[in-house]
Short mmCIF file of C-alpha atoms and ligand atoms in Angstrom, two decimals:
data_model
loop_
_atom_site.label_atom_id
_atom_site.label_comp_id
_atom_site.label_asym_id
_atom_site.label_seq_id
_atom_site.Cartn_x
_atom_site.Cartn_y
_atom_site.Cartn_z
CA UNK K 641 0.00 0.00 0.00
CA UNK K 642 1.11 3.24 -1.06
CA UNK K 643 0.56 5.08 2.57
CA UNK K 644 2.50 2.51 4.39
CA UNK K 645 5.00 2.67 1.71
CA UNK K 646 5.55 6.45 2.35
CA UNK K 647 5.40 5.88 6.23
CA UNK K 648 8.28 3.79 6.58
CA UNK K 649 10.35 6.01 4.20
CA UNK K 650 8.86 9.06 5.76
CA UNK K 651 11.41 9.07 9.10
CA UNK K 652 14.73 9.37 6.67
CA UNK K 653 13.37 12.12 4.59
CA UNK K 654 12.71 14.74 7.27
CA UNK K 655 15.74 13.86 9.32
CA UNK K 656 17.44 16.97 10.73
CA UNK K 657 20.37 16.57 8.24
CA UNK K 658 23.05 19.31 9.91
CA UNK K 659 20.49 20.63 11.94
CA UNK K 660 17.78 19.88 15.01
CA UNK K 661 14.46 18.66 14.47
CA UNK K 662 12.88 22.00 15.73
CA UNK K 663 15.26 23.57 12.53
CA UNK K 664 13.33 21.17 10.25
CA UNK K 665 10.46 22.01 11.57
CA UNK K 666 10.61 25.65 11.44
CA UNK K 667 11.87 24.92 7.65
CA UNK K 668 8.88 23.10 6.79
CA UNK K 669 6.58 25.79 8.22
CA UNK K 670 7.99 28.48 6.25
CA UNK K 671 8.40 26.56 3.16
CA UNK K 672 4.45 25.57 3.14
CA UNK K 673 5.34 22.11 3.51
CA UNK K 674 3.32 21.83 7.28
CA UNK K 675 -0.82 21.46 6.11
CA UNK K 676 -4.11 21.54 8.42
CA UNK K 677 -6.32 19.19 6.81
CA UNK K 678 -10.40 19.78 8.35
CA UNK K 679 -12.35 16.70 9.27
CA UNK K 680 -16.19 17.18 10.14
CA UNK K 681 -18.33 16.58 13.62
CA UNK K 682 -22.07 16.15 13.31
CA UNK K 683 -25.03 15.92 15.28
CA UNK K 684 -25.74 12.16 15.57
CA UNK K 685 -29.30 12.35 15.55
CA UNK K 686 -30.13 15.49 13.10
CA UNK K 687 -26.37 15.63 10.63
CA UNK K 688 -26.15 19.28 11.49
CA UNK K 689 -22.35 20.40 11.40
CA UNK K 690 -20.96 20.49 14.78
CA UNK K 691 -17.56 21.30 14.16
CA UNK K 692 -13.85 20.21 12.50
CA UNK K 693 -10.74 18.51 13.96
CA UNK K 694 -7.46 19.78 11.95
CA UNK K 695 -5.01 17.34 11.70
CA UNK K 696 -1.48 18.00 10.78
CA UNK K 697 0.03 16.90 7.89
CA UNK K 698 3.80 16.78 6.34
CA UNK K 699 4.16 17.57 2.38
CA UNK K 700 7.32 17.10 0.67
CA UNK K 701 8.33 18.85 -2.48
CA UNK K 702 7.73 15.27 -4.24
CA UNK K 703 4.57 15.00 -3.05
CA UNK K 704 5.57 12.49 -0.51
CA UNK K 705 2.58 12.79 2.49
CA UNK K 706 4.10 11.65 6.04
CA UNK K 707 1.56 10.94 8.48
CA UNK K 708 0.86 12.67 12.04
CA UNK K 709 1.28 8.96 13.54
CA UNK K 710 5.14 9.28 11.82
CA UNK K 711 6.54 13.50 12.68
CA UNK K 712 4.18 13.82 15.86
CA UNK K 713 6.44 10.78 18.07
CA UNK K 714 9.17 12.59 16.46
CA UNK K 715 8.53 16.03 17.30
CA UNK K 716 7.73 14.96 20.84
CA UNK K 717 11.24 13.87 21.91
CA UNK K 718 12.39 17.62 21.55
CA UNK K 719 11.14 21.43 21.38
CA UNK K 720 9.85 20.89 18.07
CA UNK K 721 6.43 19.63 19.38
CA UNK K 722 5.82 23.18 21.02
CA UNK K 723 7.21 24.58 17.87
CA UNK K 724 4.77 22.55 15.43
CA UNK K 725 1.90 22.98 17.97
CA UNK K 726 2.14 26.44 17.90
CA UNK K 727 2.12 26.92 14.73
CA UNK K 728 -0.90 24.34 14.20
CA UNK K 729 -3.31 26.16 17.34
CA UNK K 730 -2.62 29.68 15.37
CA UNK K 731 -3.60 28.07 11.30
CA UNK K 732 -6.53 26.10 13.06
CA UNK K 733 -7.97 30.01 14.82
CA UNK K 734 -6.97 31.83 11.16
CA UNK K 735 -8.79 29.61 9.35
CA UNK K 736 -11.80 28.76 11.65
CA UNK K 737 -12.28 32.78 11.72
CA UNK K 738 -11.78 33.27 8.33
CA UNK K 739 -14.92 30.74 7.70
CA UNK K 740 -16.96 32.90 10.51
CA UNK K 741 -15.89 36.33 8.78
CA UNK K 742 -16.75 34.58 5.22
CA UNK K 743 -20.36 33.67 6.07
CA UNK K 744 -19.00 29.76 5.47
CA UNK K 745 -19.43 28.23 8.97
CA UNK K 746 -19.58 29.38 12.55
CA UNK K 747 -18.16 26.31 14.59
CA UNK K 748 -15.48 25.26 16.79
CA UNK K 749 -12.42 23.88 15.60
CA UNK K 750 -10.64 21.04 17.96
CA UNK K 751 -7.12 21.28 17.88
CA UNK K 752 -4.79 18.11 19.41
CA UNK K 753 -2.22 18.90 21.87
CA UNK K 754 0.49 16.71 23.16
CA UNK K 755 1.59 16.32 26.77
CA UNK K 756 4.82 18.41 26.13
CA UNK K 757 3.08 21.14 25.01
CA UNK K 758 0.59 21.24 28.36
CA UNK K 759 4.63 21.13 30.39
CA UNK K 760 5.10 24.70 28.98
CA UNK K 761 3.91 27.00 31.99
CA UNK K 762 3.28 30.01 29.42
CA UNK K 763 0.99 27.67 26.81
CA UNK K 764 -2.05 29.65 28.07
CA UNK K 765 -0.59 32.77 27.54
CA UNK K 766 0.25 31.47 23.79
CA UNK K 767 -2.87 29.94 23.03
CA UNK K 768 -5.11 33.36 24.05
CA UNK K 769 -2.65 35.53 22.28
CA UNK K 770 -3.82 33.46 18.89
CA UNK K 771 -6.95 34.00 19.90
CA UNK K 772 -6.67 37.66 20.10
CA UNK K 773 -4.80 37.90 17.13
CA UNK K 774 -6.98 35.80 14.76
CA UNK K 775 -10.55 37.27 16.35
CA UNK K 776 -11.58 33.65 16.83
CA UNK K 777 -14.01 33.53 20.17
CA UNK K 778 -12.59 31.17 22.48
CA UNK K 779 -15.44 28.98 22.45
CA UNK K 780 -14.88 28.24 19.39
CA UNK K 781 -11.20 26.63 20.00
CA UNK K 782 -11.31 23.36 21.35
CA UNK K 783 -8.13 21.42 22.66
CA UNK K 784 -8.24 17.65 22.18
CA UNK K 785 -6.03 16.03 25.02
CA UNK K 786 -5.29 12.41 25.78
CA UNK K 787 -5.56 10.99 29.28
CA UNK K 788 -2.00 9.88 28.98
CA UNK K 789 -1.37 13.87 29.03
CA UNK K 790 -3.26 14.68 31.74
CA UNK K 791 -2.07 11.63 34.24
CA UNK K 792 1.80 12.40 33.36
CA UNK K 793 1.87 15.84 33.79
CA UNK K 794 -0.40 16.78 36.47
CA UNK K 795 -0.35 19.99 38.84
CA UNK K 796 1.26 22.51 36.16
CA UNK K 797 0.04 20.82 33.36
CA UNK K 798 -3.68 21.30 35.08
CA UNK K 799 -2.82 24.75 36.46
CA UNK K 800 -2.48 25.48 32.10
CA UNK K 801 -5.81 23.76 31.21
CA UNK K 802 -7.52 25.72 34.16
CA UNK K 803 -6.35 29.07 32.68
CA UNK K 804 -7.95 28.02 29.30
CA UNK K 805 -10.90 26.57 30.77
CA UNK K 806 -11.12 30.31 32.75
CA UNK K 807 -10.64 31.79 28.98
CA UNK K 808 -13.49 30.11 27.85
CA UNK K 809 -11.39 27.79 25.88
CA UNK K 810 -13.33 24.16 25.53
CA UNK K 811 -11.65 21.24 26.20
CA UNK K 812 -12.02 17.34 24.96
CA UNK K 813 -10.45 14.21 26.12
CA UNK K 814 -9.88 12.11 23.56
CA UNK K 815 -9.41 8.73 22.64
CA UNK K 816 -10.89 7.96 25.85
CA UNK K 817 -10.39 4.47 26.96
CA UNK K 818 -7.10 3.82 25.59
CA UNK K 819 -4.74 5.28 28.11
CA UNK K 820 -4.17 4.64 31.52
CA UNK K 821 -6.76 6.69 33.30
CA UNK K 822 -8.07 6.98 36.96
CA UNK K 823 -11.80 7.86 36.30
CA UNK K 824 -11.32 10.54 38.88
CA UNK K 825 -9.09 12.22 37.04
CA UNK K 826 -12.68 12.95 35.09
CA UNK K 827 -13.55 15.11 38.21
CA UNK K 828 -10.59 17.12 38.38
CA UNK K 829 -10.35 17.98 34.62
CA UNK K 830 -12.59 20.99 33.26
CA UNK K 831 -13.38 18.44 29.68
CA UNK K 832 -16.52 18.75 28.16
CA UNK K 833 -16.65 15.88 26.17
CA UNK K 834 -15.25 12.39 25.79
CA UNK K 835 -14.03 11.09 22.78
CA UNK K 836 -14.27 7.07 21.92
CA UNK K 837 -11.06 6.04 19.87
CA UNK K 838 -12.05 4.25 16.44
CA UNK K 839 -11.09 0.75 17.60
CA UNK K 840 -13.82 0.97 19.80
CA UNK K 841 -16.17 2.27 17.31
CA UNK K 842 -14.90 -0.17 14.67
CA UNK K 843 -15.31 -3.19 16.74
CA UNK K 844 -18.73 -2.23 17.66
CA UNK K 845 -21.06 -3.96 15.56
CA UNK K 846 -19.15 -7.01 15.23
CA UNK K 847 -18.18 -7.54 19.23
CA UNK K 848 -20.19 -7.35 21.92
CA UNK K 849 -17.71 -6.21 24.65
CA UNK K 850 -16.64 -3.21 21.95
CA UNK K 851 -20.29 -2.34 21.90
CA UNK K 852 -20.75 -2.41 25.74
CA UNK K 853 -17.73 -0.66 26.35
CA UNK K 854 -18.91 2.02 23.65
CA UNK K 855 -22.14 2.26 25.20
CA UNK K 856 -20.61 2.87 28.72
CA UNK K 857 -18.15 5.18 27.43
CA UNK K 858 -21.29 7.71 26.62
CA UNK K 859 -23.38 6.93 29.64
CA UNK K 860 -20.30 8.22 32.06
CA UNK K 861 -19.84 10.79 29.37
CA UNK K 862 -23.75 11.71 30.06
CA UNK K 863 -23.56 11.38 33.64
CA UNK K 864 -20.89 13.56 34.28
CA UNK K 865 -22.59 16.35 32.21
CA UNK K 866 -20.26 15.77 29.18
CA UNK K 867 -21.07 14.83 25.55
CA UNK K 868 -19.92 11.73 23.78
CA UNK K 869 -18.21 11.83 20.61
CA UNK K 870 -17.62 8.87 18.44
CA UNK K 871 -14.76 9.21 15.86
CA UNK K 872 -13.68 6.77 12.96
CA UNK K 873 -17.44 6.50 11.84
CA UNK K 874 -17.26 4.30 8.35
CA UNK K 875 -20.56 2.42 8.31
CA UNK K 876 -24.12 3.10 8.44
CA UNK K 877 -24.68 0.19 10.91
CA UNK K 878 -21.55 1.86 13.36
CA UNK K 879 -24.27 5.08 12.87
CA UNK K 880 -27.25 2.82 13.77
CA UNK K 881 -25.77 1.89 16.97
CA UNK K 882 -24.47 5.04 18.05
CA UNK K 883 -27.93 6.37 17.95
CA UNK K 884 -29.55 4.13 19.62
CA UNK K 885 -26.63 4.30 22.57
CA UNK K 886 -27.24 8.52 22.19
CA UNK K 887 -24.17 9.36 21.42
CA UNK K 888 -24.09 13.18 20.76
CA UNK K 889 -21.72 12.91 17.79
CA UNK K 890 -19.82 11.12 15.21
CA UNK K 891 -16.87 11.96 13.03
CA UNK K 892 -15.26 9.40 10.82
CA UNK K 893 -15.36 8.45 6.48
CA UNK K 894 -19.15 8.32 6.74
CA UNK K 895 -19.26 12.13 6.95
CA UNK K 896 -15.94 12.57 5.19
CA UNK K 897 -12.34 12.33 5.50
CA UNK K 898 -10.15 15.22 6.26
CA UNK K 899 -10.72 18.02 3.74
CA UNK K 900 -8.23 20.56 2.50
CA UNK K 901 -8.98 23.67 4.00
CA UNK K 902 -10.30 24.86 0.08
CA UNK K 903 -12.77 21.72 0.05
CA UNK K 904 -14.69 22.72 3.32
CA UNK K 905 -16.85 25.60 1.85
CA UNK K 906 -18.57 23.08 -0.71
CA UNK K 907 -18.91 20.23 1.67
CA UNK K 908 -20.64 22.67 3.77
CA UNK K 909 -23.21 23.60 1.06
CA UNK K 910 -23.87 20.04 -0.02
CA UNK K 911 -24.12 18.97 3.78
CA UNK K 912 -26.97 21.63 3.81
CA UNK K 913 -28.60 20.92 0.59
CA UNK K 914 -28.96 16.96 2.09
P1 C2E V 1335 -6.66 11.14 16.47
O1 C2E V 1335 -6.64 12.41 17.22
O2 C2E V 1335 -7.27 9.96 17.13
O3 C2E V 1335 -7.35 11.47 15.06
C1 C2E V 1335 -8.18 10.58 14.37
C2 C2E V 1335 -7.45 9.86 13.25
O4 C2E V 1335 -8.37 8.97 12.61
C3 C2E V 1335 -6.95 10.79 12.14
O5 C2E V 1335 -5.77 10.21 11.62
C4 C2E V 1335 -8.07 10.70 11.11
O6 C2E V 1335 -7.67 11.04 9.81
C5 C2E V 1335 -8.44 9.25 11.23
N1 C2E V 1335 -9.84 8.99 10.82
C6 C2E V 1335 -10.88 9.84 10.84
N2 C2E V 1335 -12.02 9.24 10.43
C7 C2E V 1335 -11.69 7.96 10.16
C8 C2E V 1335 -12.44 6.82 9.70
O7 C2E V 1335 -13.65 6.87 9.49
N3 C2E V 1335 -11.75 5.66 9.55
C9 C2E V 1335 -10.41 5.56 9.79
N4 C2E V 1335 -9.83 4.38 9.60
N5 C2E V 1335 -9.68 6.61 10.23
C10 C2E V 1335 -10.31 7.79 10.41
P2 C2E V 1335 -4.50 11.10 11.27
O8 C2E V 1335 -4.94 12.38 10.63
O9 C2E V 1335 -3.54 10.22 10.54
O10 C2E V 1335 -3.92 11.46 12.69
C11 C2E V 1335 -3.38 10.46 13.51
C12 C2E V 1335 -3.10 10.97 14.90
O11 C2E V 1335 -2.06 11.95 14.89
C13 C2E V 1335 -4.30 11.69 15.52
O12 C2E V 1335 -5.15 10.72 16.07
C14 C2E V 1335 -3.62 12.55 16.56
O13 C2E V 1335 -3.39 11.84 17.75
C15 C2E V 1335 -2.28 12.87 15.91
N6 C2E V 1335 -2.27 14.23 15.36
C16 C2E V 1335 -2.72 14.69 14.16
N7 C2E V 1335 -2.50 16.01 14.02
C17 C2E V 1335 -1.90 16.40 15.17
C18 C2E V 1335 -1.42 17.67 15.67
O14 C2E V 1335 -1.50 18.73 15.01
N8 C2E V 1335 -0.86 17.68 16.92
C19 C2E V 1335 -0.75 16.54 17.68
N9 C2E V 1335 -0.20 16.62 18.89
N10 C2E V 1335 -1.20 15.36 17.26
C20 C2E V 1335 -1.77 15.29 16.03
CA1 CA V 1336 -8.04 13.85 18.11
CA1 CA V 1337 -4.92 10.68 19.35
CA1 CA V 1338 -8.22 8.22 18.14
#
């Protein structure tokens, strides 16, 4: 397969050469080679747009595509996460508020953040400085974080997330289930929503321990006055079901896959027309 083909050559070609990582990184920003591509939320129940998660993507000048899953572990070792993640938090506001200024779409954009990122004592400070430079409303940037995050890194990392949670700043935990989490870390954490990983979701119709766990996943969500959002959505069964557990939302192939940013204007129109 062609991806997995470019994955495994992916590491060698954006190697530091004489450089660091965070070099490369900065190199890649300013020659364009750094991309957000948009993938849609929805309303389980009506298909109303709910929102987008950007994801980060690497483009060589060959038109080689590296996958997150390949620069993200990579960037993490060093600075070049904060660097990256920076850079990623300020195109996600610019181009969530140019949709809102447009007349396209008025709806949050959920950004991921690693663990290193939430270490950085002035991240706040960062993040609401985009914010006031791009226009965007606060509430309409929301910060995807993984348990793993939150149970490494606790008192300063959650003295950061309470700052942007004060900012009106929204805040998800995602892939929820998948980690190594203390449920009452659910308590001490200002998230609004859970996410369930796509293994879950995937497994769903065909297992019945995937389904329960799916199905309890959105019942604690509900209980604790969160929403539950289902990701990696492919089938209309996987739909079916998460309907009838009333889950809140779904993002995944069925809706669409990750859009360039120039795409997301007539997906919105034909989402509407439907
Ligand atoms: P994630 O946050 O769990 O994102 C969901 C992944 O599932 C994305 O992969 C998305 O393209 C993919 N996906 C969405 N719908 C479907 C579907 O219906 N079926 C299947 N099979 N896959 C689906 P992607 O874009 O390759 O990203 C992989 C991971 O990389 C993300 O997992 C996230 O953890 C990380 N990542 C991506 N962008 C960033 C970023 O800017 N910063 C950080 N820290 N991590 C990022
Ligand atoms: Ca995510
Ligand atoms: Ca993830
Ligand atoms: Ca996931």
């Amino acid at each position: 397969m062609a991806v997995n083909q470019n994955a495994t050559a992916a590491p060698g070609a954006i190697a530091p050469g004489a450089g660091t990582f965070s070099d490369r990184v900065r190199d890649a920003i300013r020659h364009g080679e750094l991309r957000l591509a948009f993938q849609p939320q929805a309303d389980t129940h009506s298909g109303r747009l709910t929102g987008f998660e950007a994801l980060s993507r690497w483009r060589l000048d060959d038109g080689t595509v590296i996958p997150p899953d390949v620069f993200i572990p990579m960037a993490e070792t060093s600075d070049a996460i904060n660097i990256l993640g920076e850079w990623t938090v300020r195109r996600a506001c610019e181009t969530a508020a140019g949709w809102m200024q447009d007349g396209v779409a008025d709806v949050p954009v959920a950004v991921n953040l690693s663990a290193r990122q939430l270490e950085d004592p002035g991240f706040a400070r960062t993040v609401l400085g985009i914010l006031a430079e791009t226009g965007l409303p606060a509430a309409n940037l929301k910060l995807e974080l993984t348990e793993t995050a939150l149970f490494e890194h606790s008192e300063s990392s959650r003295e950061v997330l309470t700052q942007l949670r004060g900012a009106g700043v929204r805040l998800v935990l995602d892939d929820f289930g998948t980690g190594y989490s203390s449920l009452s870390l659910l308590r001490r954490v200002p998230v609004e929503a859970l996410k369930i990983d796509k293994h879950f979701t995937q497994a769903m119709v065909q297992d019945r321990d995937a389904a329960a766990i799916v199905r309890a996943i959105i019942d604690l969500a509900h209980a604790l006055g969160m929403q539950a959002i289902a990701e990696g959505v492919e089938t209309n069964d996987e739909l079916l079901y998460l309907r009838a557990y009333r889950c809140d939302r779904i993002q995944g192939y069925l809706l669409a896959k990750p859009l360039d940013t120039a795409q997301v204007p007539d997906f919105i129109r034909r989402l509407a027309a439907t």
